[in-house]
Short mmCIF file of N, CA, C and O in Angstrom, two decimals:
data_model
loop_
_atom_site.label_atom_id
_atom_site.label_comp_id
_atom_site.label_asym_id
_atom_site.label_seq_id
_atom_site.Cartn_x
_atom_site.Cartn_y
_atom_site.Cartn_z
N MET A 1 64.43 -121.81 -19.94
CA MET A 1 64.33 -120.76 -20.91
C MET A 1 63.26 -121.16 -21.94
O MET A 1 63.29 -122.23 -22.51
N ILE A 2 62.32 -120.27 -22.18
CA ILE A 2 61.24 -120.51 -23.14
C ILE A 2 61.56 -119.75 -24.42
O ILE A 2 61.82 -118.54 -24.39
N ILE A 3 61.53 -120.47 -25.52
CA ILE A 3 61.77 -119.84 -26.82
C ILE A 3 60.43 -119.71 -27.53
O ILE A 3 59.73 -120.69 -27.77
N ILE A 4 60.09 -118.49 -27.84
CA ILE A 4 58.83 -118.21 -28.54
C ILE A 4 59.16 -118.07 -30.03
O ILE A 4 59.99 -117.25 -30.40
N PRO A 5 58.55 -118.91 -30.85
CA PRO A 5 58.84 -118.80 -32.28
C PRO A 5 58.32 -117.47 -32.83
O PRO A 5 57.26 -116.99 -32.43
N THR A 6 59.09 -116.90 -33.70
CA THR A 6 58.67 -115.65 -34.34
C THR A 6 58.14 -115.97 -35.73
O THR A 6 58.52 -116.95 -36.36
N ARG A 7 57.28 -115.16 -36.16
CA ARG A 7 56.64 -115.36 -37.45
C ARG A 7 56.95 -114.17 -38.34
O ARG A 7 56.78 -113.03 -37.95
N LEU A 8 57.39 -114.46 -39.54
CA LEU A 8 57.67 -113.42 -40.51
C LEU A 8 56.40 -113.15 -41.31
O LEU A 8 55.86 -114.05 -41.94
N VAL A 9 55.92 -111.94 -41.27
CA VAL A 9 54.72 -111.56 -42.01
C VAL A 9 55.13 -110.49 -43.02
O VAL A 9 55.80 -109.52 -42.67
N TYR A 10 54.74 -110.68 -44.26
CA TYR A 10 55.06 -109.71 -45.29
C TYR A 10 53.91 -109.64 -46.29
O TYR A 10 53.08 -110.54 -46.36
N SER A 11 53.90 -108.60 -47.03
CA SER A 11 52.88 -108.44 -48.07
C SER A 11 53.49 -108.81 -49.41
O SER A 11 54.58 -108.34 -49.74
N PRO A 12 52.83 -109.64 -50.18
CA PRO A 12 53.37 -109.95 -51.51
C PRO A 12 53.24 -108.74 -52.42
O PRO A 12 52.44 -107.84 -52.18
N LYS A 13 54.04 -108.72 -53.44
CA LYS A 13 53.97 -107.64 -54.42
C LYS A 13 52.70 -107.83 -55.24
O LYS A 13 52.40 -108.93 -55.71
N ALA A 14 51.94 -106.78 -55.40
CA ALA A 14 50.69 -106.84 -56.18
C ALA A 14 50.92 -106.15 -57.52
O ALA A 14 51.41 -105.02 -57.57
N LEU A 15 50.56 -106.83 -58.57
CA LEU A 15 50.63 -106.27 -59.92
C LEU A 15 49.21 -106.18 -60.44
O LEU A 15 48.50 -107.18 -60.54
N VAL A 16 48.77 -104.97 -60.77
CA VAL A 16 47.39 -104.73 -61.20
C VAL A 16 47.42 -104.04 -62.57
O VAL A 16 48.12 -103.04 -62.75
N TYR A 17 46.66 -104.61 -63.51
CA TYR A 17 46.59 -104.06 -64.86
C TYR A 17 45.13 -103.90 -65.26
O TYR A 17 44.31 -104.76 -64.99
N THR A 18 44.82 -102.78 -65.93
CA THR A 18 43.50 -102.59 -66.53
C THR A 18 43.70 -102.18 -67.99
O THR A 18 44.79 -101.75 -68.38
N LYS A 19 42.63 -102.32 -68.75
CA LYS A 19 42.68 -101.94 -70.16
C LYS A 19 41.41 -101.16 -70.48
O LYS A 19 40.32 -101.59 -70.11
N ASN A 20 41.54 -100.03 -71.15
CA ASN A 20 40.36 -99.24 -71.48
C ASN A 20 39.81 -99.62 -72.85
O ASN A 20 40.35 -100.50 -73.53
N ALA A 21 38.75 -98.97 -73.27
CA ALA A 21 38.07 -99.30 -74.53
C ALA A 21 38.96 -99.03 -75.75
O ALA A 21 38.79 -99.65 -76.78
N LYS A 22 39.91 -98.13 -75.63
CA LYS A 22 40.82 -97.82 -76.73
C LYS A 22 41.94 -98.84 -76.85
O LYS A 22 42.72 -98.80 -77.79
N GLY A 23 42.06 -99.73 -75.86
CA GLY A 23 43.12 -100.74 -75.88
C GLY A 23 44.36 -100.35 -75.10
O GLY A 23 45.33 -101.09 -75.09
N THR A 24 44.33 -99.21 -74.44
CA THR A 24 45.47 -98.77 -73.64
C THR A 24 45.53 -99.60 -72.36
O THR A 24 44.54 -99.69 -71.64
N ILE A 25 46.68 -100.17 -72.07
CA ILE A 25 46.86 -100.97 -70.86
C ILE A 25 47.52 -100.09 -69.80
O ILE A 25 48.55 -99.46 -70.04
N TYR A 26 46.89 -100.04 -68.62
CA TYR A 26 47.42 -99.28 -67.49
C TYR A 26 48.08 -100.24 -66.50
O TYR A 26 47.45 -101.19 -66.06
N ASN A 27 49.32 -99.97 -66.15
CA ASN A 27 49.99 -100.71 -65.08
C ASN A 27 49.80 -99.90 -63.81
O ASN A 27 50.41 -98.85 -63.63
N LEU A 28 48.94 -100.37 -62.91
CA LEU A 28 48.59 -99.63 -61.70
C LEU A 28 49.39 -100.09 -60.48
O LEU A 28 49.11 -99.67 -59.37
N SER A 29 50.36 -100.96 -60.68
CA SER A 29 51.08 -101.59 -59.57
C SER A 29 51.71 -100.58 -58.62
O SER A 29 51.70 -100.78 -57.41
N SER A 30 52.27 -99.51 -59.13
CA SER A 30 52.94 -98.54 -58.25
C SER A 30 51.96 -97.64 -57.50
O SER A 30 52.36 -96.90 -56.61
N TYR A 31 50.66 -97.71 -57.84
CA TYR A 31 49.66 -96.88 -57.17
C TYR A 31 48.84 -97.64 -56.12
O TYR A 31 48.05 -97.04 -55.40
N VAL A 32 49.00 -98.94 -56.04
CA VAL A 32 48.19 -99.76 -55.13
C VAL A 32 48.57 -99.49 -53.69
O VAL A 32 49.75 -99.55 -53.32
N THR A 33 47.56 -99.18 -52.86
CA THR A 33 47.79 -99.02 -51.42
C THR A 33 47.20 -100.18 -50.64
O THR A 33 47.71 -100.54 -49.59
N SER A 34 46.12 -100.76 -51.13
CA SER A 34 45.52 -101.93 -50.49
C SER A 34 44.60 -102.62 -51.48
O SER A 34 44.26 -102.06 -52.52
N GLY A 35 44.20 -103.82 -51.12
CA GLY A 35 43.31 -104.55 -52.00
C GLY A 35 42.79 -105.80 -51.34
O GLY A 35 43.28 -106.23 -50.28
N GLU A 36 41.79 -106.38 -51.96
CA GLU A 36 41.18 -107.60 -51.43
C GLU A 36 40.61 -108.39 -52.61
O GLU A 36 39.98 -107.83 -53.49
N VAL A 37 40.85 -109.70 -52.60
CA VAL A 37 40.27 -110.59 -53.59
C VAL A 37 39.50 -111.66 -52.84
O VAL A 37 40.04 -112.30 -51.95
N GLN A 38 38.23 -111.81 -53.17
CA GLN A 38 37.39 -112.84 -52.54
C GLN A 38 37.07 -113.89 -53.60
O GLN A 38 36.26 -113.66 -54.49
N ARG A 39 37.75 -115.04 -53.49
CA ARG A 39 37.52 -116.15 -54.42
C ARG A 39 36.38 -116.99 -53.90
O ARG A 39 36.35 -117.38 -52.74
N LYS A 40 35.41 -117.28 -54.75
CA LYS A 40 34.25 -118.07 -54.36
C LYS A 40 34.12 -119.26 -55.31
O LYS A 40 34.43 -119.14 -56.49
N VAL A 41 33.66 -120.38 -54.80
CA VAL A 41 33.49 -121.58 -55.61
C VAL A 41 32.09 -121.56 -56.21
O VAL A 41 31.10 -121.34 -55.52
N ASN A 42 32.00 -121.78 -57.51
CA ASN A 42 30.73 -121.82 -58.26
C ASN A 42 29.91 -120.54 -58.11
O ASN A 42 28.68 -120.57 -58.16
N GLN A 43 30.58 -119.42 -57.91
CA GLN A 43 29.93 -118.12 -57.81
C GLN A 43 30.84 -117.08 -58.44
O GLN A 43 31.99 -117.35 -58.74
N VAL A 44 30.34 -115.89 -58.59
CA VAL A 44 31.14 -114.79 -59.12
C VAL A 44 32.03 -114.25 -58.00
O VAL A 44 31.55 -113.83 -56.96
N SER A 45 33.34 -114.30 -58.23
CA SER A 45 34.31 -113.77 -57.26
C SER A 45 34.41 -112.26 -57.42
O SER A 45 33.99 -111.70 -58.44
N SER A 46 34.98 -111.59 -56.42
CA SER A 46 35.07 -110.14 -56.47
C SER A 46 36.44 -109.67 -56.02
O SER A 46 37.16 -110.39 -55.33
N ALA A 47 36.77 -108.46 -56.41
CA ALA A 47 38.04 -107.85 -56.02
C ALA A 47 37.81 -106.37 -55.78
O ALA A 47 36.93 -105.75 -56.39
N SER A 48 38.60 -105.82 -54.90
CA SER A 48 38.57 -104.39 -54.61
C SER A 48 40.01 -103.92 -54.49
O SER A 48 40.80 -104.53 -53.77
N VAL A 49 40.35 -102.85 -55.20
CA VAL A 49 41.72 -102.32 -55.18
C VAL A 49 41.65 -100.83 -54.89
O VAL A 49 40.91 -100.10 -55.54
N THR A 50 42.42 -100.40 -53.90
CA THR A 50 42.50 -98.98 -53.56
C THR A 50 43.81 -98.43 -54.12
O THR A 50 44.87 -99.01 -53.91
N LEU A 51 43.70 -97.32 -54.83
CA LEU A 51 44.85 -96.72 -55.51
C LEU A 51 45.10 -95.31 -55.03
O LEU A 51 44.15 -94.58 -54.70
N ARG A 52 46.37 -94.91 -55.02
CA ARG A 52 46.70 -93.49 -54.82
C ARG A 52 46.27 -92.77 -56.10
O ARG A 52 46.35 -93.32 -57.19
N ASN A 53 45.82 -91.54 -55.95
CA ASN A 53 45.38 -90.75 -57.10
C ASN A 53 46.08 -89.39 -57.07
O ASN A 53 45.45 -88.36 -56.88
N PRO A 54 47.42 -89.39 -57.24
CA PRO A 54 48.14 -88.12 -57.15
C PRO A 54 47.74 -87.16 -58.27
O PRO A 54 47.59 -87.57 -59.42
N TYR A 55 47.55 -85.91 -57.90
CA TYR A 55 47.17 -84.87 -58.84
C TYR A 55 45.89 -85.22 -59.61
O TYR A 55 45.70 -84.79 -60.75
N LYS A 56 45.03 -86.04 -59.00
CA LYS A 56 43.76 -86.47 -59.62
C LYS A 56 44.01 -87.07 -61.00
O LYS A 56 43.25 -86.87 -61.93
N ARG A 57 45.08 -87.84 -61.10
CA ARG A 57 45.51 -88.43 -62.37
C ARG A 57 44.44 -89.28 -63.04
O ARG A 57 44.29 -89.27 -64.26
N PHE A 58 43.69 -90.04 -62.27
CA PHE A 58 42.70 -90.97 -62.83
C PHE A 58 41.29 -90.42 -62.85
O PHE A 58 40.39 -91.05 -63.39
N THR A 59 41.06 -89.25 -62.26
CA THR A 59 39.68 -88.73 -62.12
C THR A 59 39.56 -87.28 -62.58
O THR A 59 38.94 -86.47 -61.92
N THR A 60 40.12 -86.96 -63.73
CA THR A 60 39.97 -85.63 -64.29
C THR A 60 39.17 -85.73 -65.58
O THR A 60 39.71 -86.14 -66.62
N PRO A 61 37.87 -85.40 -65.53
CA PRO A 61 37.02 -85.54 -66.72
C PRO A 61 37.51 -84.75 -67.94
O PRO A 61 37.32 -85.19 -69.06
N SER A 62 38.17 -83.60 -67.73
CA SER A 62 38.63 -82.81 -68.87
C SER A 62 39.70 -83.54 -69.67
O SER A 62 39.83 -83.35 -70.87
N GLN A 63 40.48 -84.42 -69.01
CA GLN A 63 41.51 -85.18 -69.70
C GLN A 63 41.04 -86.59 -70.06
O GLN A 63 41.77 -87.36 -70.65
N GLY A 64 39.84 -86.93 -69.67
CA GLY A 64 39.31 -88.27 -69.93
C GLY A 64 39.49 -89.14 -68.70
O GLY A 64 40.59 -89.31 -68.21
N VAL A 65 38.41 -89.65 -68.19
CA VAL A 65 38.45 -90.51 -67.01
C VAL A 65 39.13 -91.82 -67.38
O VAL A 65 38.87 -92.39 -68.45
N ALA A 66 39.98 -92.32 -66.51
CA ALA A 66 40.79 -93.49 -66.84
C ALA A 66 40.01 -94.79 -66.81
O ALA A 66 40.29 -95.69 -67.60
N PHE A 67 39.04 -94.94 -65.90
CA PHE A 67 38.38 -96.23 -65.72
C PHE A 67 36.88 -96.13 -65.98
O PHE A 67 36.24 -95.16 -65.60
N HIS A 68 36.34 -97.16 -66.60
CA HIS A 68 34.91 -97.24 -66.87
C HIS A 68 34.42 -98.63 -66.48
O HIS A 68 35.19 -99.60 -66.53
N PRO A 69 33.14 -98.77 -66.13
CA PRO A 69 32.60 -100.11 -65.87
C PRO A 69 32.79 -101.00 -67.09
O PRO A 69 32.71 -100.52 -68.23
N GLU A 70 33.05 -102.26 -66.85
CA GLU A 70 33.29 -103.30 -67.86
C GLU A 70 34.67 -103.24 -68.49
O GLU A 70 34.95 -103.99 -69.43
N ASP A 71 35.56 -102.37 -68.01
CA ASP A 71 36.96 -102.44 -68.43
C ASP A 71 37.58 -103.68 -67.80
O ASP A 71 37.34 -103.97 -66.63
N PRO A 72 38.41 -104.44 -68.54
CA PRO A 72 39.03 -105.63 -67.96
C PRO A 72 40.09 -105.27 -66.92
O PRO A 72 40.75 -104.24 -67.03
N ILE A 73 40.24 -106.14 -65.92
CA ILE A 73 41.26 -105.96 -64.88
C ILE A 73 41.87 -107.33 -64.58
O ILE A 73 41.17 -108.34 -64.61
N THR A 74 43.17 -107.33 -64.34
CA THR A 74 43.88 -108.55 -63.97
C THR A 74 44.79 -108.23 -62.79
O THR A 74 45.47 -107.21 -62.80
N ILE A 75 44.78 -109.12 -61.80
CA ILE A 75 45.59 -108.93 -60.59
C ILE A 75 46.51 -110.13 -60.43
O ILE A 75 46.06 -111.27 -60.47
N TYR A 76 47.79 -109.84 -60.25
CA TYR A 76 48.79 -110.86 -59.97
C TYR A 76 49.37 -110.59 -58.59
O TYR A 76 49.47 -109.43 -58.18
N LEU A 77 49.77 -111.63 -57.89
CA LEU A 77 50.53 -111.49 -56.65
C LEU A 77 51.86 -112.20 -56.86
O LEU A 77 51.92 -113.26 -57.47
N GLU A 78 52.91 -111.60 -56.33
CA GLU A 78 54.24 -112.15 -56.51
C GLU A 78 54.93 -112.31 -55.17
O GLU A 78 55.21 -111.34 -54.49
N ARG A 79 55.13 -113.55 -54.76
CA ARG A 79 55.82 -113.84 -53.51
C ARG A 79 57.30 -114.05 -53.77
O ARG A 79 58.14 -113.54 -53.05
N VAL A 80 57.61 -114.82 -54.81
CA VAL A 80 59.00 -115.06 -55.20
C VAL A 80 59.29 -114.16 -56.40
O VAL A 80 58.55 -114.21 -57.40
N PRO A 81 60.32 -113.32 -56.33
CA PRO A 81 60.61 -112.39 -57.43
C PRO A 81 60.73 -113.11 -58.77
O PRO A 81 61.41 -114.12 -58.89
N GLY A 82 60.03 -112.59 -59.76
CA GLY A 82 60.07 -113.16 -61.09
C GLY A 82 59.03 -114.22 -61.37
O GLY A 82 58.95 -114.74 -62.48
N PHE A 83 58.21 -114.59 -60.37
CA PHE A 83 57.19 -115.63 -60.54
C PHE A 83 55.82 -115.13 -60.08
O PHE A 83 55.32 -115.55 -59.04
N PRO A 84 55.20 -114.22 -60.84
CA PRO A 84 53.87 -113.75 -60.45
C PRO A 84 52.81 -114.82 -60.67
O PRO A 84 52.92 -115.64 -61.57
N VAL A 85 51.79 -114.81 -59.81
CA VAL A 85 50.68 -115.75 -59.91
C VAL A 85 49.40 -114.94 -60.13
O VAL A 85 49.09 -114.04 -59.35
N ARG A 86 48.69 -115.27 -61.21
CA ARG A 86 47.44 -114.55 -61.48
C ARG A 86 46.38 -115.04 -60.50
O ARG A 86 46.08 -116.22 -60.42
N VAL A 87 45.80 -114.11 -59.73
CA VAL A 87 44.80 -114.47 -58.73
C VAL A 87 43.41 -113.97 -59.10
O VAL A 87 42.43 -114.41 -58.49
N PHE A 88 43.31 -113.07 -60.07
CA PHE A 88 42.00 -112.53 -60.42
C PHE A 88 42.02 -111.98 -61.84
O PHE A 88 42.95 -111.27 -62.23
N THR A 89 40.98 -112.28 -62.60
CA THR A 89 40.74 -111.67 -63.90
C THR A 89 39.25 -111.40 -63.99
O THR A 89 38.44 -112.28 -63.71
N GLY A 90 38.89 -110.20 -64.36
CA GLY A 90 37.48 -109.87 -64.42
C GLY A 90 37.22 -108.53 -65.07
O GLY A 90 38.02 -108.05 -65.87
N TYR A 91 36.10 -107.93 -64.68
CA TYR A 91 35.65 -106.66 -65.26
C TYR A 91 35.28 -105.70 -64.14
O TYR A 91 34.69 -106.10 -63.14
N LEU A 92 35.61 -104.42 -64.33
CA LEU A 92 35.31 -103.41 -63.33
C LEU A 92 33.80 -103.22 -63.19
O LEU A 92 33.07 -103.20 -64.18
N ASP A 93 33.35 -103.07 -61.94
CA ASP A 93 31.94 -102.80 -61.65
C ASP A 93 31.73 -101.35 -61.26
O ASP A 93 30.88 -100.67 -61.80
N LYS A 94 32.49 -100.91 -60.26
CA LYS A 94 32.37 -99.55 -59.76
C LYS A 94 33.69 -98.83 -59.95
O LYS A 94 34.74 -99.31 -59.54
N THR A 95 33.59 -97.67 -60.60
CA THR A 95 34.79 -96.88 -60.88
C THR A 95 34.52 -95.43 -60.51
O THR A 95 33.39 -94.96 -60.61
N PRO A 96 35.55 -94.70 -60.08
CA PRO A 96 35.34 -93.30 -59.73
C PRO A 96 35.23 -92.44 -60.98
O PRO A 96 35.82 -92.76 -62.02
N TYR A 97 34.47 -91.37 -60.88
CA TYR A 97 34.33 -90.46 -62.02
C TYR A 97 35.05 -89.14 -61.76
O TYR A 97 35.82 -88.68 -62.58
N TYR A 98 34.78 -88.56 -60.60
CA TYR A 98 35.37 -87.26 -60.31
C TYR A 98 35.76 -87.22 -58.84
O TYR A 98 35.08 -87.80 -58.00
N GLN A 99 36.83 -86.52 -58.54
CA GLN A 99 37.32 -86.37 -57.18
C GLN A 99 37.77 -84.92 -57.00
O GLN A 99 38.53 -84.40 -57.82
N LEU A 100 37.29 -84.28 -55.93
CA LEU A 100 37.64 -82.88 -55.72
C LEU A 100 39.09 -82.68 -55.31
O LEU A 100 39.73 -81.72 -55.73
N TYR A 101 39.60 -83.57 -54.47
CA TYR A 101 40.96 -83.43 -53.96
C TYR A 101 41.74 -84.72 -54.22
O TYR A 101 41.17 -85.80 -54.21
N PRO A 102 43.03 -84.61 -54.44
CA PRO A 102 43.84 -85.83 -54.59
C PRO A 102 43.73 -86.68 -53.34
O PRO A 102 43.67 -86.18 -52.23
N GLY A 103 43.70 -87.97 -53.49
CA GLY A 103 43.56 -88.89 -52.37
C GLY A 103 43.64 -90.31 -52.90
O GLY A 103 44.45 -90.62 -53.77
N THR A 104 42.76 -91.15 -52.41
CA THR A 104 42.71 -92.53 -52.90
C THR A 104 41.39 -92.78 -53.61
O THR A 104 40.39 -92.11 -53.32
N ILE A 105 41.41 -93.72 -54.53
CA ILE A 105 40.19 -94.15 -55.22
C ILE A 105 40.10 -95.67 -55.09
O ILE A 105 41.10 -96.34 -54.88
N THR A 106 38.89 -96.19 -55.22
CA THR A 106 38.69 -97.62 -55.11
C THR A 106 38.03 -98.15 -56.37
O THR A 106 37.03 -97.60 -56.84
N LEU A 107 38.60 -99.23 -56.91
CA LEU A 107 38.02 -99.93 -58.04
C LEU A 107 37.43 -101.24 -57.52
O LEU A 107 38.09 -101.95 -56.77
N GLN A 108 36.20 -101.55 -57.90
CA GLN A 108 35.58 -102.81 -57.52
C GLN A 108 35.29 -103.58 -58.80
O GLN A 108 34.85 -103.00 -59.80
N ALA A 109 35.53 -104.91 -58.74
CA ALA A 109 35.40 -105.74 -59.94
C ALA A 109 34.78 -107.09 -59.62
O ALA A 109 34.81 -107.54 -58.47
N SER A 110 34.23 -107.72 -60.66
CA SER A 110 33.71 -109.09 -60.58
C SER A 110 34.48 -109.93 -61.58
O SER A 110 34.92 -109.42 -62.62
N CYS A 111 34.61 -111.23 -61.29
CA CYS A 111 35.40 -112.10 -62.17
C CYS A 111 34.66 -112.35 -63.48
O CYS A 111 33.52 -111.93 -63.68
N THR A 112 35.31 -113.08 -64.37
CA THR A 112 34.77 -113.31 -65.71
C THR A 112 33.48 -114.12 -65.73
O THR A 112 32.75 -114.10 -66.72
N LEU A 113 33.16 -114.82 -64.64
CA LEU A 113 31.88 -115.53 -64.57
C LEU A 113 30.69 -114.57 -64.61
O LEU A 113 29.57 -114.97 -64.88
N LYS A 114 30.95 -113.31 -64.36
CA LYS A 114 29.91 -112.29 -64.42
C LYS A 114 29.25 -112.26 -65.80
O LYS A 114 28.04 -112.08 -65.91
N ARG A 115 30.04 -112.49 -66.85
CA ARG A 115 29.48 -112.47 -68.20
C ARG A 115 28.48 -113.61 -68.39
O ARG A 115 27.46 -113.46 -69.05
N LEU A 116 28.77 -114.78 -67.83
CA LEU A 116 27.83 -115.89 -67.93
C LEU A 116 26.60 -115.65 -67.07
O LEU A 116 25.49 -116.01 -67.46
N LEU A 117 26.80 -115.04 -65.91
CA LEU A 117 25.70 -114.78 -65.00
C LEU A 117 24.65 -113.87 -65.64
O LEU A 117 23.45 -114.09 -65.48
N TYR A 118 25.10 -112.87 -66.39
CA TYR A 118 24.17 -111.90 -66.97
C TYR A 118 23.89 -112.12 -68.45
O TYR A 118 23.29 -111.28 -69.10
N SER A 119 24.31 -113.26 -69.01
CA SER A 119 24.02 -113.58 -70.41
C SER A 119 22.82 -114.53 -70.47
O SER A 119 22.76 -115.50 -69.73
N TYR A 120 21.91 -114.24 -71.37
CA TYR A 120 20.72 -115.07 -71.52
C TYR A 120 21.09 -116.27 -72.40
O TYR A 120 21.71 -116.13 -73.45
N PHE A 121 20.69 -117.44 -71.97
CA PHE A 121 20.97 -118.67 -72.72
C PHE A 121 19.69 -119.50 -72.79
O PHE A 121 19.10 -119.81 -71.77
N ASP A 122 19.26 -119.82 -74.01
CA ASP A 122 18.06 -120.63 -74.20
C ASP A 122 18.45 -121.88 -74.99
O ASP A 122 18.68 -121.81 -76.21
N PRO A 123 18.57 -123.03 -74.31
CA PRO A 123 19.00 -124.25 -75.01
C PRO A 123 17.96 -124.83 -75.97
O PRO A 123 18.25 -125.77 -76.68
N SER A 124 16.74 -124.26 -76.00
CA SER A 124 15.71 -124.81 -76.89
C SER A 124 15.66 -124.11 -78.25
O SER A 124 14.82 -124.44 -79.07
N LEU A 125 16.57 -123.17 -78.47
CA LEU A 125 16.59 -122.50 -79.78
C LEU A 125 17.07 -123.48 -80.85
O LEU A 125 17.88 -124.36 -80.58
N PRO A 126 16.56 -123.34 -82.08
CA PRO A 126 16.90 -124.30 -83.13
C PRO A 126 18.40 -124.47 -83.37
O PRO A 126 18.88 -125.59 -83.54
N TYR A 127 19.16 -123.38 -83.39
CA TYR A 127 20.59 -123.53 -83.65
C TYR A 127 21.30 -124.22 -82.49
O TYR A 127 22.29 -124.91 -82.69
N MET A 128 20.79 -124.08 -81.27
CA MET A 128 21.39 -124.79 -80.14
C MET A 128 21.05 -126.28 -80.22
O MET A 128 21.90 -127.13 -79.93
N LEU A 129 19.82 -126.62 -80.61
CA LEU A 129 19.44 -128.02 -80.75
C LEU A 129 20.29 -128.71 -81.82
O LEU A 129 20.74 -129.84 -81.65
N SER A 130 20.55 -128.00 -82.94
CA SER A 130 21.39 -128.60 -83.99
C SER A 130 22.84 -128.74 -83.50
O SER A 130 23.51 -129.72 -83.83
N PHE A 131 23.31 -127.79 -82.72
CA PHE A 131 24.66 -127.89 -82.15
C PHE A 131 24.75 -129.09 -81.22
O PHE A 131 25.72 -129.86 -81.28
N PHE A 132 23.75 -129.28 -80.36
CA PHE A 132 23.74 -130.43 -79.45
C PHE A 132 23.74 -131.75 -80.22
O PHE A 132 24.41 -132.70 -79.86
N GLU A 133 22.95 -131.80 -81.31
CA GLU A 133 22.89 -133.02 -82.11
C GLU A 133 24.24 -133.33 -82.76
O GLU A 133 24.65 -134.48 -82.84
N LYS A 134 24.93 -132.29 -83.23
CA LYS A 134 26.26 -132.48 -83.81
C LYS A 134 27.23 -133.05 -82.77
O LYS A 134 28.14 -133.80 -83.11
N CYS A 135 27.05 -132.65 -81.52
CA CYS A 135 27.94 -133.10 -80.44
C CYS A 135 27.50 -134.44 -79.85
O CYS A 135 28.11 -134.92 -78.90
N GLY A 136 26.43 -135.03 -80.37
CA GLY A 136 26.00 -136.34 -79.90
C GLY A 136 24.99 -136.31 -78.77
O GLY A 136 24.83 -137.29 -78.05
N TRP A 137 24.27 -135.21 -78.61
CA TRP A 137 23.26 -135.10 -77.57
C TRP A 137 21.88 -135.05 -78.22
O TRP A 137 21.70 -134.43 -79.25
N THR A 138 20.89 -135.65 -77.58
CA THR A 138 19.53 -135.66 -78.10
C THR A 138 18.58 -135.03 -77.10
O THR A 138 18.60 -135.36 -75.91
N SER A 139 17.74 -134.11 -77.58
CA SER A 139 16.75 -133.47 -76.72
C SER A 139 15.55 -134.37 -76.57
O SER A 139 15.02 -134.90 -77.55
N MET A 140 15.10 -134.55 -75.33
CA MET A 140 13.93 -135.40 -75.06
C MET A 140 12.63 -134.59 -75.15
O MET A 140 11.55 -135.15 -75.05
N GLY A 141 12.73 -133.25 -75.30
CA GLY A 141 11.53 -132.42 -75.38
C GLY A 141 10.96 -132.03 -74.04
O GLY A 141 9.96 -131.33 -73.96
N THR A 142 11.56 -132.50 -72.96
CA THR A 142 11.07 -132.20 -71.61
C THR A 142 12.06 -131.34 -70.84
O THR A 142 11.92 -131.18 -69.64
N GLY A 143 13.07 -130.84 -71.54
CA GLY A 143 14.12 -130.09 -70.84
C GLY A 143 15.31 -130.96 -70.50
O GLY A 143 16.28 -130.50 -69.92
N THR A 144 15.25 -132.24 -70.86
CA THR A 144 16.34 -133.17 -70.60
C THR A 144 17.08 -133.45 -71.89
O THR A 144 16.48 -133.63 -72.95
N ILE A 145 18.40 -133.51 -71.81
CA ILE A 145 19.23 -133.83 -72.97
C ILE A 145 20.06 -135.05 -72.61
O ILE A 145 20.69 -135.10 -71.55
N LEU A 146 20.05 -136.06 -73.48
CA LEU A 146 20.78 -137.30 -73.21
C LEU A 146 21.88 -137.50 -74.24
O LEU A 146 21.73 -137.13 -75.41
N SER A 147 22.97 -138.10 -73.80
CA SER A 147 24.06 -138.43 -74.69
C SER A 147 23.72 -139.68 -75.49
O SER A 147 23.16 -140.63 -74.95
N GLN A 148 24.05 -139.68 -76.78
CA GLN A 148 23.75 -140.85 -77.62
C GLN A 148 24.82 -141.90 -77.47
O GLN A 148 25.94 -141.70 -77.26
#
């Protein structure tokens, strides 16, 4: 007699929250139909969440569109009840504006490293040089900074 091991496959509970510019926090957990989080090392990670949009709840311009680019988003996954694990925090990149018929919408986001990626930083500015000196670093004038 051959016994074939069976494997239990289940989907963890997904908890998704966004916040708009007014400070209103949306709990989107009950609307999630699918999603994907791509964690990358030393790069900007990304996430995509597909939501049900009953009665065009999130995409009615006359009532105010719910999501805008750069709104914060946080995704938790919960395998053991009562112990959610945060797997993604970032900012929305692509958001729906208008939808003719109720259906699903997709939110796409990048992690918080996106802010560093698109922020200009010049370490040769005078206030940065004084900050480095306070922290014990000396500029060699060639683009190299050495610890004292």
